[in-house]
Structure formats: structure tokens, C-alpha cells
Amino acid sequence: MLHVRTPRRRLAAAVTAVLAVTSAGITVPAVAAPLSGTVAAASASTEQDLGAFSLPAGSRLASFGPSGFLTVVPATSPALPEFRWTGYESGVTTPLPPGSYFGSPGTDLAVTSAGSVHTLHDLATGADVVIDTTALGPDATLRRVIGSALVLRKPNATGGTDVHLVSKPEDTVLNRKVTGLPANASVQRFELSSTDTLILTYTLPGTPGRHLALVDVATGTVVEDRALPLLTDKGDVSTSATRVVWTEISGQGAVTLAVARRGDTTTAPTRIPLGSGSVQAEPLGDDWVTYGVNAEGVTWNPNFPPNPLHGLTARSLTTGKTVKVLDSVQRVLSEADGKQLVRGGTVAHGEGIYRIAPGPDGTPVATLVARTGEPTAVGAVARTVPTVVDFSGGQDAEWVWDVDRGNVEIRLQLTHTASGKRWNSEPTFLDRAYVSGVTWTGMFDNRTSAYNGAYTWRMTARPTDGIGPTLEKTGALTVANKPAPHDFSDSGSPDLLVRDSAGRLVGYDARQTLYETGHWGTPSKRERVGYGAGWNIYDRVTAAGNIAGSVHADILGRDKTGVLWLYQGTGTTFLTRTRIGGGWQTYDKLAAGSDLNGDGRPDLVATDKTGVMYLYKGTGKASAPYANRVRLGAGWGIYNQITATGNIAGARAGDLLARDKAGVLWMYLGNGNGTFAGRIRVGGGWDRYSDIVGVGDTNLDGRNDLVVQGVAGGTYETLAFYNGTGDWRAPFGSRQGVYNPDDLGTGAVNLF
């Protein structure tokens, strides 16, 4: 099996072909920020894109040699891993036959295995060499390929590990056991630094910590052994011709980069604190070292900020300056002449395979060798972006984007231009490239209904791994809700008007106050809109719908001398009152807002003290909002409350509710010509309410609803809500108590 551990890397190879392909081209400034809190980044860093090859998305770097490089797209059930060889000179990427391949970094070789029989494939020439290791026994396992030698691990009789180098020069199998290891050493890791050096880490029974052993492949002998107490399974190890590099991890997870001279085990290594994470580190020539954390597969955790080591940083071992050469890193492979091949990415050029080498001034630069077509920075393409929305029909506004990478947090903010009020979406987290949608149901953050008018929106896609900048997209939206009879805030959604015992008139958003607080665990603090004091001069106040010809709802007030007054709505407040006429003291009940004759204008009904009901047809004129009265009939004196509800029963006209003195509620369906069908019993027990208000459609389901108040009145416990069904046989759903965090007003209150 191919042992491609994503956080690891190694390479030793000549790259004459790479230099030939990428020796000229443009140079652009580095786009990554310096490593925060460590040292300043070098401003001379550059990144080049010189006509790179193309690889399939998801390709990982396995190894590379003088003629090309080996990549793999990892297996996804039920598909097998896909290996490909790309030649530098030809630029051709060739799929390899199905199977699992061990790459041999620094060569053009890769190995496939069938039990104890291993085949070395020369990917540049097509020649094969078969090596049979059956003689070593079934417990000998292949761990690496270094140069043209297989590296096998085999348990020994003392409980330790033997390491064998098996090759086949001149058609003869050569088996060499590595010498210089303690017999009881338990080898955990096999890493490659070059074609001539094998890196082993091992432990000894009863001895804490680990050892780092360097094996000279030519002689099969351990030539250097270091005891490293802080080296862990997650700690990285690597070498160059002159350096040994490893990472130490404390018990608290703090990572320190250690750099020492090869062959010098007495001088204390240079130690550089890095931060946290599974850091991979690699020498770059004699004067630099690179390090970074592979962010692939990292899931966002709000308790941990993005790791600044997710990019590949180069640090000078002579001056200490750093430069960010890549914005993301998966795997690093090194070569003997001070260069590296890295699977990673930059914000400017995206994901791919990059060559890292000193630039003209000696500072490392990245050159794109092969691109995978995957982005490093977050990108998003809009599928759906609304420009005009009408919530009054029950529809929502939806934004949909194709987001091209994972580890992204999506948020949307809308701002009403005139008022500055906002709605902020809950965050959406994507762990992979996916379609992301945000739905707005037409409410501000405090759950009040969104106003009509112009909005701006801003979508942010923040990389939660910290790789690349936050993407921002903006636009404009118009909310154009249809007018509603009980809408006094220009939202297309009804409002509830309250007059308290002190004569103050206050408006509440009905959706926030009634429906939303009845359906959500934690109600929002009610938003109040004050319309002033002095309203106790009227013995009757009622919402009338739009009777003055504008698109906004109006209200009526009858004073104690019997004069009826019109307050024309503006959508945010009311104009100075205008006199409709006197003599209205003859009526003991008024109900306005239903279109009873089907002409599209709300009408008013009034019953006098003898029980006769009259119809006042709406005219749509502010100067004379009602026509002369028309007698509808007698017998209405049996009711102590009449409520205009609009169309609640699914017919073509507005309806009325009437409560008799026994507390039974009756429904009168409008015929559409100013008359009513025979009454229908809704139910008993309605005498528990002091106010019954046809508030309109509070939950935007297209059906009008009812709000009631208990006889106590004015406290947060007295409101209740009945959802309209649109079915005349059962026009309302079950009673829903509405909790709110404060009282509606001072003392006893009236609702309308």
C-alpha cells in the first residue's frame, strides 16, 4: 500500500527538467501575511506562475524524481486511489494501472506489491524490476522505498525491530540488515530525507522519550543517533546534507522547531517556538527551514482560532527573518540541492504543486509547477440572488451560492436603507465545497416585520481555517409587500394598536408580539412605536383599513360628543385628524376594515342602540371616506361585540364575528354585496375576552388571524392568538397563549 501520510514529505532529486520548464515568467508580490507574533515576513518573497501543468482536483503529491512526479487522488468508496505520473519534459500526465504505489522520492521509481513480491516500476522508461522478499518471512512488512532499495520492518527475537534494505542490483537480490540499532529498539517511523539517508525513530524498553537515528543507505549503518525526550508520534523529523530538523511537542501541545548540524550531537540545537498543531518542517538548503501545518480536514471549533501555521513559512537560519511562501500546505518533499516540491496553494494561483527555491536575492520563492484547479481562497458563484421580494404572499427571500471550498462560515446581513435596522443570518458552516443557501423570512433581528423599501445586503464567506481572506459580496434588494389593512409600519404585516388607561396610543408589530413570541422559546423584547397621548378623548377607536385612498392603513376615533374623526396613516405615523361628521353617538358598536361589497375598499358597519345594523361603504376619498348609510337589518342587539375580520372563511368577501351575551361567538360570512349569509356558530366561552380583534395575517400564511385579550387586560399573560384556517366550518385553530416580557401599557388597555 502507498504510505502517503498527508502531513509528511521527502524528496531528493535533480530537477533539471523543472528548471527548464519554469525558468522564465512573471513575478508577483507575495499575498500572504507574516506569521503573527513570531518575526516579520520578508518583503522580497515572490510567487511565480509559469504555464503550469494541470492535474485532477484532489491530487496529492506522492514523490518526484529527475523526470517527473507521482500524484494520487485518494480512494473514495467504492473507487480505488488513482495514481498518475507527470513528465516534466512532455507535460503529459499518464494514469497508472489500478493498484497502490509506493513512491521513491528522488527517483522515477514506484513500487507495487503482491504479498512478498514487489515490483519496482521505472515510470520514466517503463522498465520493471521484481524483488521477492519471501525469504524474510511473512512478518516482514514494506515501509518505504529509498533509491532502488525496499525498506522492510521485521520483528526480532528480543522484542525489538530489525530494518532491512532489500535491492536487486544486476538481477541478484541483496538483503542488508541495518546495523547500529540496539537489538531491543522498537522502530516506529521510517522517513526519507534523500536517496542516501534513511531516518528512523525508535524507543527503548523502560526508557522515556524517543531516539532519532540516521542511516547511511550505502553502508546500511546508523551514522548518527540522538536522544530526543520531547519527540512524539506527531513530531516531524527531516534532514538535509548539513542539517537535522525535528519538532518537539510539550505536554500542553506547544510546538518547538529544533535545528542542529548533522554530525554534531554535543552542541545544543537552535530552538524556535512555533505555536501548536502537527507541524511539518523541512530544511531548505543550508540557510533556510520551512514549516507549516496541514489544514486539510480541519473542522472549525469556535473555541480555537485559525492556526497561523496553515501556510508554508520559510525562516532564515542566519538572520531569523521569515517569509510566507504558500498560503496552504499539504505535503513537502525536499531535494538535495536546496529546493523543495510542495503540494499546497496560494490565494493568487490556487492549489497545486509548487517548487520552492531561492530567488535572486536568496529569499525563497514559490513557482507553480502543476495546478489542480482547486481554489485556496474562498470563491462563490451566485445561483439565486433576489432583487425584489414580497413576503405578504408567504414566500421567503433566498440567496444561494456555489462555494468552491470547505472550512467556510457563511453569513448574510441585510440593512434597511431608511431606518438602518438589520437582519443577520445564523452562520452556515461548510466542511467541503458545496451549495450554500440563506433564507430570510422577512424579519429584523428583533423579530419585527421588515419594512418595505430599499435594502443593501452583504454576504461574507470567512475561511474558518484562516487560509486566505474573507470573501465579501454585496447587492441591493427591494421589499415590496402588499398593503395590509392592519399595517401601520409600512411592513405589509399587521400591527396591534393599544390604548392604555393614561390615553397613550402605542403600536406593536403583530408578528413579533403575537405569532413569533407564541412559537419561539425566548420571546424578543417587544418593540413599541408611540403615537402620542390624549387618545382617551375618544370612546371608540378602531382600525379602519385604507379608507383614505393611500396605500396605508387608517384609524377612526369617535369623541364623546359623537363626532367621528379620521386619522390617515402614512406608514410610520398619522396625519392630523380630519372630521368625518357628527351624530355617531347613536351607535353603540362600530366595526371597520372588512370589504363587504367586493369593491376592493374597506367598509364600516354600525349598530344603533335598538339593534339595527347599518353599512357605510368605503369611497377611498379622504374628504368623504364613507357613502351614506344603508340599513342591513335589525336584531343585532343580542350581541355585545362585533368584529370585522376581513375574509377569514375562504369566501369572496369580508366577514364579521359577533359575540352574544352568553359568550357564544358567531360568524357571518359576507356575500360580497353588503349582506351576510346566515350565522354559523364558532363556539362558546368567548365572554372571557374583553377585546376580540381581527388583526389580519400575522404569520403570512395567507389567512387572517384573531387576537384576543382576557378581561383582566394589560398584562403580558392576557393575550392569546387564534390562527385562521380559511375554512368556514372551523375558521380558527386552537387557542395559543402569548407570553411577552412586559405589559402592554399602564392600567387597563384596549386593543384594536
PDB file of N, CA, C and O in Angstrom, residues 38-44 243 261 270 272 286-289 291 314-323 361-364:
ATOM      1  N   THR A  38       5.697  36.030  15.633  1.00  0.00           N
ATOM      2  CA  THR A  38       6.982  35.352  15.580  1.00  0.00           C
ATOM      3  C   THR A  38       8.057  36.312  15.107  1.00  0.00           C
ATOM      4  O   THR A  38       8.799  36.870  15.874  1.00  0.00           O
ATOM      5  N   VAL A  39       8.137  36.516  13.807  1.00  0.00           N
ATOM      6  CA  VAL A  39       9.053  37.501  13.244  1.00  0.00           C
ATOM      7  C   VAL A  39       8.398  38.095  12.021  1.00  0.00           C
ATOM      8  O   VAL A  39       7.452  37.561  11.476  1.00  0.00           O
ATOM      9  N   ALA A  40       8.918  39.220  11.557  1.00  0.00           N
ATOM     10  CA  ALA A  40       8.325  39.884  10.396  1.00  0.00           C
ATOM     11  C   ALA A  40       8.609  39.095   9.138  1.00  0.00           C
ATOM     12  O   ALA A  40       9.645  38.470   8.987  1.00  0.00           O
ATOM     13  N   ALA A  41       7.661  39.139   8.197  1.00  0.00           N
ATOM     14  CA  ALA A  41       7.841  38.452   6.927  1.00  0.00           C
ATOM     15  C   ALA A  41       8.752  39.265   6.025  1.00  0.00           C
ATOM     16  O   ALA A  41       8.777  40.489   6.060  1.00  0.00           O
ATOM     17  N   ALA A  42       9.493  38.565   5.185  1.00  0.00           N
ATOM     18  CA  ALA A  42      10.382  39.246   4.258  1.00  0.00           C
ATOM     19  C   ALA A  42       9.591  39.796   3.093  1.00  0.00           C
ATOM     20  O   ALA A  42       8.806  39.102   2.482  1.00  0.00           O
ATOM     21  N   SER A  43       9.794  41.057   2.767  1.00  0.00           N
ATOM     22  CA  SER A  43       9.039  41.691   1.700  1.00  0.00           C
ATOM     23  C   SER A  43       9.493  41.247   0.330  1.00  0.00           C
ATOM     24  O   SER A  43       8.817  41.487  -0.665  1.00  0.00           O
ATOM     25  N   ALA A  44      10.635  40.564   0.245  1.00  0.00           N
ATOM     26  CA  ALA A  44      11.170  40.185  -1.058  1.00  0.00           C
ATOM     27  C   ALA A  44      10.565  38.896  -1.592  1.00  0.00           C
ATOM     28  O   ALA A  44      10.872  38.472  -2.687  1.00  0.00           O
ATOM     29  N   ARG A 243      21.915  19.596   7.768  1.00  0.00           N
ATOM     30  CA  ARG A 243      21.049  19.894   8.911  1.00  0.00           C
ATOM     31  C   ARG A 243      20.211  18.682   9.318  1.00  0.00           C
ATOM     32  O   ARG A 243      19.867  17.836   8.491  1.00  0.00           O
ATOM     33  N   ARG A 261      23.198  20.825  13.476  1.00  0.00           N
ATOM     34  CA  ARG A 261      24.129  20.420  12.435  1.00  0.00           C
ATOM     35  C   ARG A 261      24.256  18.895  12.426  1.00  0.00           C
ATOM     36  O   ARG A 261      24.321  18.258  13.477  1.00  0.00           O
ATOM     37  N   THR A 270      19.379  24.816  17.798  1.00  0.00           N
ATOM     38  CA  THR A 270      18.606  26.059  17.805  1.00  0.00           C
ATOM     39  C   THR A 270      17.134  25.699  17.935  1.00  0.00           C
ATOM     40  O   THR A 270      16.623  24.864  17.182  1.00  0.00           O
ATOM     41  N   ILE A 272      13.112  27.066  18.081  1.00  0.00           N
ATOM     42  CA  ILE A 272      12.251  28.172  17.642  1.00  0.00           C
ATOM     43  C   ILE A 272      10.810  27.837  18.013  1.00  0.00           C
ATOM     44  O   ILE A 272      10.233  26.897  17.466  1.00  0.00           O
ATOM     45  N   ASP A 286      21.086  25.120   3.009  1.00  0.00           N
ATOM     46  CA  ASP A 286      21.844  25.193   4.251  1.00  0.00           C
ATOM     47  C   ASP A 286      21.397  26.341   5.147  1.00  0.00           C
ATOM     48  O   ASP A 286      21.657  26.327   6.348  1.00  0.00           O
ATOM     49  N   ASP A 287      20.662  27.324   4.584  1.00  0.00           N
ATOM     50  CA  ASP A 287      20.391  28.552   5.326  1.00  0.00           C
ATOM     51  C   ASP A 287      18.931  28.766   5.695  1.00  0.00           C
ATOM     52  O   ASP A 287      18.615  29.727   6.400  1.00  0.00           O
ATOM     53  N   TRP A 288      18.026  27.892   5.221  1.00  0.00           N
ATOM     54  CA  TRP A 288      16.603  28.115   5.475  1.00  0.00           C
ATOM     55  C   TRP A 288      15.951  26.829   5.967  1.00  0.00           C
ATOM     56  O   TRP A 288      16.449  25.720   5.737  1.00  0.00           O
ATOM     57  N   VAL A 289      14.820  27.007   6.633  1.00  0.00           N
ATOM     58  CA  VAL A 289      13.963  25.890   7.010  1.00  0.00           C
ATOM     59  C   VAL A 289      12.518  26.320   6.759  1.00  0.00           C
ATOM     60  O   VAL A 289      12.165  27.489   6.954  1.00  0.00           O
ATOM     61  N   TYR A 291       8.293  25.450   7.395  1.00  0.00           N
ATOM     62  CA  TYR A 291       7.405  24.749   8.331  1.00  0.00           C
ATOM     63  C   TYR A 291       5.967  25.196   8.090  1.00  0.00           C
ATOM     64  O   TYR A 291       5.698  26.289   7.587  1.00  0.00           O
ATOM     65  N   ALA A 314       8.953  30.112   5.389  1.00  0.00           N
ATOM     66  CA  ALA A 314      10.397  29.868   5.340  1.00  0.00           C
ATOM     67  C   ALA A 314      11.086  30.796   6.335  1.00  0.00           C
ATOM     68  O   ALA A 314      10.770  31.986   6.413  1.00  0.00           O
ATOM     69  N   ARG A 315      12.024  30.252   7.093  1.00  0.00           N
ATOM     70  CA  ARG A 315      12.753  31.033   8.098  1.00  0.00           C
ATOM     71  C   ARG A 315      14.253  30.927   7.826  1.00  0.00           C
ATOM     72  O   ARG A 315      14.789  29.831   7.619  1.00  0.00           O
ATOM     73  N   SER A 316      14.892  32.080   7.832  1.00  0.00           N
ATOM     74  CA  SER A 316      16.338  32.104   7.660  1.00  0.00           C
ATOM     75  C   SER A 316      17.007  31.629   8.945  1.00  0.00           C
ATOM     76  O   SER A 316      16.693  32.108  10.041  1.00  0.00           O
ATOM     77  N   LEU A 317      17.937  30.698   8.811  1.00  0.00           N
ATOM     78  CA  LEU A 317      18.673  30.201   9.969  1.00  0.00           C
ATOM     79  C   LEU A 317      19.850  31.096  10.318  1.00  0.00           C
ATOM     80  O   LEU A 317      20.508  30.891  11.341  1.00  0.00           O
ATOM     81  N   THR A 318      20.092  32.111   9.515  1.00  0.00           N
ATOM     82  CA  THR A 318      21.192  33.045   9.799  1.00  0.00           C
ATOM     83  C   THR A 318      20.688  34.380  10.331  1.00  0.00           C
ATOM     84  O   THR A 318      21.285  34.955  11.248  1.00  0.00           O
ATOM     85  N   THR A 319      19.573  34.890   9.790  1.00  0.00           N
ATOM     86  CA  THR A 319      19.067  36.200  10.227  1.00  0.00           C
ATOM     87  C   THR A 319      17.788  36.105  11.046  1.00  0.00           C
ATOM     88  O   THR A 319      17.431  37.049  11.735  1.00  0.00           O
ATOM     89  N   GLY A 320      17.059  34.989  10.954  1.00  0.00           N
ATOM     90  CA  GLY A 320      15.808  34.841  11.688  1.00  0.00           C
ATOM     91  C   GLY A 320      14.595  35.421  10.984  1.00  0.00           C
ATOM     92  O   GLY A 320      13.481  35.292  11.476  1.00  0.00           O
ATOM     93  N   LYS A 321      14.777  36.070   9.828  1.00  0.00           N
ATOM     94  CA  LYS A 321      13.608  36.628   9.143  1.00  0.00           C
ATOM     95  C   LYS A 321      12.780  35.509   8.529  1.00  0.00           C
ATOM     96  O   LYS A 321      13.276  34.420   8.235  1.00  0.00           O
ATOM     97  N   THR A 322      11.488  35.780   8.361  1.00  0.00           N
ATOM     98  CA  THR A 322      10.587  34.790   7.789  1.00  0.00           C
ATOM     99  C   THR A 322       9.876  35.367   6.582  1.00  0.00           C
ATOM    100  O   THR A 322       9.734  36.582   6.443  1.00  0.00           O
ATOM    101  N   VAL A 323       9.424  34.470   5.736  1.00  0.00           N
ATOM    102  CA  VAL A 323       8.621  34.858   4.584  1.00  0.00           C
ATOM    103  C   VAL A 323       7.587  33.756   4.351  1.00  0.00           C
ATOM    104  O   VAL A 323       7.903  32.569   4.420  1.00  0.00           O
ATOM    105  N   ASP A 361      17.710  37.099  -4.712  1.00  0.00           N
ATOM    106  CA  ASP A 361      18.366  37.636  -3.514  1.00  0.00           C
ATOM    107  C   ASP A 361      18.552  36.580  -2.434  1.00  0.00           C
ATOM    108  O   ASP A 361      18.908  36.896  -1.301  1.00  0.00           O
ATOM    109  N   GLY A 362      18.288  35.321  -2.770  1.00  0.00           N
ATOM    110  CA  GLY A 362      18.441  34.242  -1.805  1.00  0.00           C
ATOM    111  C   GLY A 362      17.192  33.941  -1.017  1.00  0.00           C
ATOM    112  O   GLY A 362      17.140  32.938  -0.297  1.00  0.00           O
ATOM    113  N   THR A 363      16.170  34.802  -1.102  1.00  0.00           N
ATOM    114  CA  THR A 363      14.920  34.571  -0.381  1.00  0.00           C
ATOM    115  C   THR A 363      14.077  33.545  -1.135  1.00  0.00           C
ATOM    116  O   THR A 363      13.916  33.650  -2.351  1.00  0.00           O
ATOM    117  N   PRO A 364      13.511  32.536  -0.442  1.00  0.00           N
ATOM    118  CA  PRO A 364      12.737  31.502  -1.137  1.00  0.00           C
ATOM    119  C   PRO A 364      11.518  32.086  -1.860  1.00  0.00           C
ATOM    120  O   PRO A 364      10.849  32.986  -1.356  1.00  0.00           O
TER     121      PRO A 364
END
